[in-house]
Short mmCIF file of C-alpha atoms in Angstrom, two decimals:
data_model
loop_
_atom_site.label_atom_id
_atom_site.label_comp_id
_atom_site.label_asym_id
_atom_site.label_seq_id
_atom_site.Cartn_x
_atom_site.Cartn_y
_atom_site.Cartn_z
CA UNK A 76 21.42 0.14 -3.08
CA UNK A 77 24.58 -0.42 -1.48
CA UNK A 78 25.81 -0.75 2.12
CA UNK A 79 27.92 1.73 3.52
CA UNK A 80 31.77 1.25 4.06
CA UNK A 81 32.28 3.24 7.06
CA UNK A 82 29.26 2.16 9.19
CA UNK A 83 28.02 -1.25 9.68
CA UNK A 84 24.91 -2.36 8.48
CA UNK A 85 24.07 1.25 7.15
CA UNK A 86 22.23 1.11 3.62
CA UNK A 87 22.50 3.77 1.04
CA UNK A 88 20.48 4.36 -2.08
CA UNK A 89 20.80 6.66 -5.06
CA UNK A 90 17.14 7.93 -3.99
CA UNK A 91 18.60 9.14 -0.55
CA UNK A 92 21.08 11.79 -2.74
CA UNK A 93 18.13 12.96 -5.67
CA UNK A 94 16.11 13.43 -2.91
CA UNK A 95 18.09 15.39 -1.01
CA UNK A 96 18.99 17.65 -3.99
CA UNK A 97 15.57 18.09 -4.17
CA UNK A 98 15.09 19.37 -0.58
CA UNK A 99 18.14 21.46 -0.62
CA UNK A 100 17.17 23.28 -3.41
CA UNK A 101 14.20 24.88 -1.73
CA UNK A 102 15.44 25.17 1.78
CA UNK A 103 19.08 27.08 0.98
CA UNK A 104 17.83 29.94 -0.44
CA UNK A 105 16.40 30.78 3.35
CA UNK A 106 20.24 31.26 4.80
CA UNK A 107 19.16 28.71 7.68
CA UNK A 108 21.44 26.43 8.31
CA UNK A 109 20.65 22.47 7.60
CA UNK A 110 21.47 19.56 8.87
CA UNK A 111 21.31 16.39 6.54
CA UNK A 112 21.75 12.71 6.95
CA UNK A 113 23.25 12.89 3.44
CA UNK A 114 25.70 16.40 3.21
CA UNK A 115 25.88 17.00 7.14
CA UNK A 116 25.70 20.31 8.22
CA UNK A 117 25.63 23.09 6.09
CA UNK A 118 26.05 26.70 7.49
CA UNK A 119 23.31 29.31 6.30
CA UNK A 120 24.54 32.89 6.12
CA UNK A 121 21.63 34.23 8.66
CA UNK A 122 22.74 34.78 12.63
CA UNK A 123 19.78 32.43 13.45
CA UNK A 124 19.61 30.16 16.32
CA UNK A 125 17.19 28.30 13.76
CA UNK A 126 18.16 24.51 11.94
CA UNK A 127 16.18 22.49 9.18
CA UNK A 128 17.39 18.47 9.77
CA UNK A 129 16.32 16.67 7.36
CA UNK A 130 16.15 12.82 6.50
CA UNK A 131 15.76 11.87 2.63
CA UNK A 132 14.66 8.92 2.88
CA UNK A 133 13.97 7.71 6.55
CA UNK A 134 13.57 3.42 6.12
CA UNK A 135 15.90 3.13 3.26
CA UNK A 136 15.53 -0.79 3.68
CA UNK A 137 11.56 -0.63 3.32
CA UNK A 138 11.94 1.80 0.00
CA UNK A 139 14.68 -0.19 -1.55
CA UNK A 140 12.84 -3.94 -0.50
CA UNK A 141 9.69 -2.86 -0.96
CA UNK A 142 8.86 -4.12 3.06
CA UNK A 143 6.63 -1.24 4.52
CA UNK A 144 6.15 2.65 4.76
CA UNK A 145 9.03 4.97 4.63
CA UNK A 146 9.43 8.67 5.07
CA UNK A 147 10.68 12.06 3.94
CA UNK A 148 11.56 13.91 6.79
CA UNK A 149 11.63 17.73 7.58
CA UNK A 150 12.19 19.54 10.59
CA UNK A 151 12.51 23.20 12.17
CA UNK A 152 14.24 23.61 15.35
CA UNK A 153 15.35 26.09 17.71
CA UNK A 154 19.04 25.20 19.03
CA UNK A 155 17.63 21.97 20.38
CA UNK A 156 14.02 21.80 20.68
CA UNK A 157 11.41 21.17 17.80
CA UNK A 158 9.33 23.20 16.19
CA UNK A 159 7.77 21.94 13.61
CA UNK A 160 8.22 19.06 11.30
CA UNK A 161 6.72 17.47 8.41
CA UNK A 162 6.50 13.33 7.18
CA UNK A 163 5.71 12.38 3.77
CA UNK A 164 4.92 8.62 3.82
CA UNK A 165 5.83 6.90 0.94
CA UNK A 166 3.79 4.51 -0.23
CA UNK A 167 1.11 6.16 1.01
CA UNK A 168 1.49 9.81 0.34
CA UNK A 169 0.58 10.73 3.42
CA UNK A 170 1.37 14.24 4.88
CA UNK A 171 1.98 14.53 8.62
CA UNK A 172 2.97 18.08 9.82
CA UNK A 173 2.74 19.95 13.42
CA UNK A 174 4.08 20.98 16.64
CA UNK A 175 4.16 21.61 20.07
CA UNK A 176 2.43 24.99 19.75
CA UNK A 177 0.17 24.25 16.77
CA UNK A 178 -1.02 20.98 16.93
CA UNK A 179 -0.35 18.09 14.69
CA UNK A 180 -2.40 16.65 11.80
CA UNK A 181 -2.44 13.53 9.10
CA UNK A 182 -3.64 15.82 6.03
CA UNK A 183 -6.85 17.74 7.53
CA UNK A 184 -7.55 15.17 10.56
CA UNK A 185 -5.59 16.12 14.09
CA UNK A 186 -3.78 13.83 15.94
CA UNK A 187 -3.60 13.10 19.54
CA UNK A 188 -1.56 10.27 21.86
CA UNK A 189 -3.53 7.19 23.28
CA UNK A 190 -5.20 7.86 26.74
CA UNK A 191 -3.71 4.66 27.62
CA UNK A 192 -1.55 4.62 31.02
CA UNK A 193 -0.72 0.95 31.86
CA UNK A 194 2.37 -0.27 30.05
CA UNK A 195 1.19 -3.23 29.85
CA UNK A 196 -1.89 -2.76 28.14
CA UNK A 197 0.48 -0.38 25.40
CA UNK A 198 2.13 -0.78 22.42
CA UNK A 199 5.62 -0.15 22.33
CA UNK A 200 7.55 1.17 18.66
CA UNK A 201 11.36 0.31 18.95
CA UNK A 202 14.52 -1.36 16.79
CA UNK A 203 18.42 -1.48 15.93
CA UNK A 204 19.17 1.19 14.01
CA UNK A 205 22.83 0.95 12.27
CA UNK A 206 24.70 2.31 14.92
CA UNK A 207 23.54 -0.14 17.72
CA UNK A 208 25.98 -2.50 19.41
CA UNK A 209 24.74 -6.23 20.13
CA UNK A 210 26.48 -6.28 23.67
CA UNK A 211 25.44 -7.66 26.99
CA UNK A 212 24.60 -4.21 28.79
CA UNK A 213 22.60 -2.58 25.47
CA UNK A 214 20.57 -6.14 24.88
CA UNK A 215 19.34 -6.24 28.75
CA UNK A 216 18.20 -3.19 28.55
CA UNK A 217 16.85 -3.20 25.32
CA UNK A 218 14.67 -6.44 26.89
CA UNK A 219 13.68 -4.95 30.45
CA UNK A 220 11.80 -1.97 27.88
CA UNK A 221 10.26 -4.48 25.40
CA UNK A 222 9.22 -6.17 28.73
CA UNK A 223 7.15 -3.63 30.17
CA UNK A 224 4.74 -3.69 27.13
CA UNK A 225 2.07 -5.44 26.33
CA UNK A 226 3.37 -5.49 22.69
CA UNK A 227 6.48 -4.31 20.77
CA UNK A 228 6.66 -3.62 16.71
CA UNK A 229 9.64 -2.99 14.74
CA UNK A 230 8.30 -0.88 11.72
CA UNK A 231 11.97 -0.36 10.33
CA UNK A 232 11.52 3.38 10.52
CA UNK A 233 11.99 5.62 13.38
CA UNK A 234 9.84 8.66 11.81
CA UNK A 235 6.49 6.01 11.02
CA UNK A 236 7.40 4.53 14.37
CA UNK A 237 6.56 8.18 16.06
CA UNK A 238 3.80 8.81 13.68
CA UNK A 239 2.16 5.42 15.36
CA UNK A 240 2.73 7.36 18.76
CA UNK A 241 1.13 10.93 17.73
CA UNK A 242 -1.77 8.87 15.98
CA UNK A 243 -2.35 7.00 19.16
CA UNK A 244 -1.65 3.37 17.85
CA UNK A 245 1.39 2.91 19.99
CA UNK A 246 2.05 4.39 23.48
CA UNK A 247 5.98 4.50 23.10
CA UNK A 248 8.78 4.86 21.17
CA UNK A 249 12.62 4.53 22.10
CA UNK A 250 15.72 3.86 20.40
CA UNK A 251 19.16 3.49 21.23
CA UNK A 252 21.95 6.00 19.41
CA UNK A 253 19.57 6.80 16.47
CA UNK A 254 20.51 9.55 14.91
CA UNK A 255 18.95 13.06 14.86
CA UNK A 256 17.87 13.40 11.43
CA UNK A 257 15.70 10.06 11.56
CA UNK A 258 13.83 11.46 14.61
CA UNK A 259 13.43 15.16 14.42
CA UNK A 260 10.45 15.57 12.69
CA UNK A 261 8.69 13.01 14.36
CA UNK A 262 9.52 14.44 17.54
CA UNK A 263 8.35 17.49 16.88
CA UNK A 264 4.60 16.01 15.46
CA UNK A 265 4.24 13.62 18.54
CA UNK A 266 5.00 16.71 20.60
CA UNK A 267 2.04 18.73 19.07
CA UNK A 268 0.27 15.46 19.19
CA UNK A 269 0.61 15.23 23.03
CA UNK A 270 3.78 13.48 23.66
CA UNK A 271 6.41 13.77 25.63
CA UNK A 272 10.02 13.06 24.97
CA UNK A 273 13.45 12.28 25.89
CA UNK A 274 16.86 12.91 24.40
CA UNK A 275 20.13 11.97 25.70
CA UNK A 276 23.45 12.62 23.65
CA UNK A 277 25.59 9.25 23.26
CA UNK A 278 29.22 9.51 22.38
CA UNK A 279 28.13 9.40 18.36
CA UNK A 280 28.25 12.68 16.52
CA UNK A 281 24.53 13.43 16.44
CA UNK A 282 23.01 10.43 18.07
CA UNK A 283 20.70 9.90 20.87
CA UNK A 284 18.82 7.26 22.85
CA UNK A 285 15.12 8.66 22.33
CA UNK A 286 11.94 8.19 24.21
CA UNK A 287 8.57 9.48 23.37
CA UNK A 288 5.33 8.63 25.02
CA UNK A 289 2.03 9.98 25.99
CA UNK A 290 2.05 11.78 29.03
CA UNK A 291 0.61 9.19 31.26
CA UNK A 292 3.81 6.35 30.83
CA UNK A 293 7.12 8.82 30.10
CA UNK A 294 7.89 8.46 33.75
CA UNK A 295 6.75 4.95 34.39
CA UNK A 296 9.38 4.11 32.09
CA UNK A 297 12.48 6.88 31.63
CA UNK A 298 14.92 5.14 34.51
CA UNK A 299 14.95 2.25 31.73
CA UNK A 300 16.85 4.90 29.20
CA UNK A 301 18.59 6.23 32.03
CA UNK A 302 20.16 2.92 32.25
CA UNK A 303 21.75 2.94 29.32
#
């Protein structure tokens, strides 16, 4: 693996491009355009207000290190919203798929979001992706969140990070400028898990500040992203 020259703290691997090869292969023949972490966007031949985005290898650092659960990522949307996405955890082999109006399942077994509505008694899923600038403003706010919970992980991947949320073992997940293709399919699972989220463009190409919760602390919490 290697880190990348034109973004800080960004880490590449050889997997990242096989992969992708892999998933273009299947997906171009359907003239929908994609959107990939790896080639960017790529322009189907189809009038559609469809777009796959997907995410090679989503927790390079955990494949290449060997730390924890990383993901293939695969999602449908419609102009902006979700529609369906898939996970493939890797080491696990896991298969999360779903959305908002089909419900979302780990293999055969549905998912649904914690009942839990006291951010203090939750769980909150959060980190510094690449793109994240250690300043004064982003760091305060980044604490006030990780404040409000009764406890914060860092899982190193934003799509396993959302999976936690749509499996109910963490009540929230938010991330500053994290880009597009590392949350869309999780997005759309948590949605058909129960969850509600929030995206707000940042000046990046493609990146947000994301939060997704269960229904019962989005609010408690979204001036904290507004913030930012």
């Amino acid at each position: 693996y290697s880190y990348d020259e034109n973004i800080e703290r960004e880490v590449k691997a050889l997997a990242d491009t096989i992969i992708e090869k892999i998933i273009l292969d299947k997906l171009l023949p359907t003239g929908i355009d994609i959107l990939s972490e790896e080639a960017g966007l790529i322009e189907g031949d189809q009038n559609s207000r469809l777009k796959f985005i997907i995410d090679p290898i989503d927790g390079t650092v955990n494949f290449v290190r060997g730390i924890a659960e990383c993901s293939i990522c695969i999602a449908l949307f419609e102009e902006e919203k979700p529609i369906f996405g898939v996970i493939a955890s890797y080491p696990s082999n896991e298969i999360a798929w779903g959305g908002k109006q089909l419900g979302s399942f780990l293999g055969s077994s549905k998912l649904e979001v914690s009942n839990i509505g006291e951010s203090e008694k939750g769980l909150l899923c959060t980190g510094f992706p690449s793109r994240f600038k250690f300043e004064k403003k982003s760091l305060s706010s980044q604490i006030r969140l990780m404040s409000k919970f009764g406890k914060t992980r860092m899982l190193g991947s934003a799509s396993q990070s959302l999976l936690k949320v749509a499996k109910g073992s963490a009540e929230c997940y938010s991330e500053h400028k994290i880009m597009i293709w590392d949350v869309a399919a999780g997005i759309a699972i948590a949605e058909g898990a129960g969850a509600s989220y929030i995206l707000i463009p940042t000046p990046i190409a493609q990146s947000f500040d994301v939060m997704v919760s269960n229904n019962k602390l989005l609010m408690e919490i979204k001036g904290l992203i507004d913030e930012r």
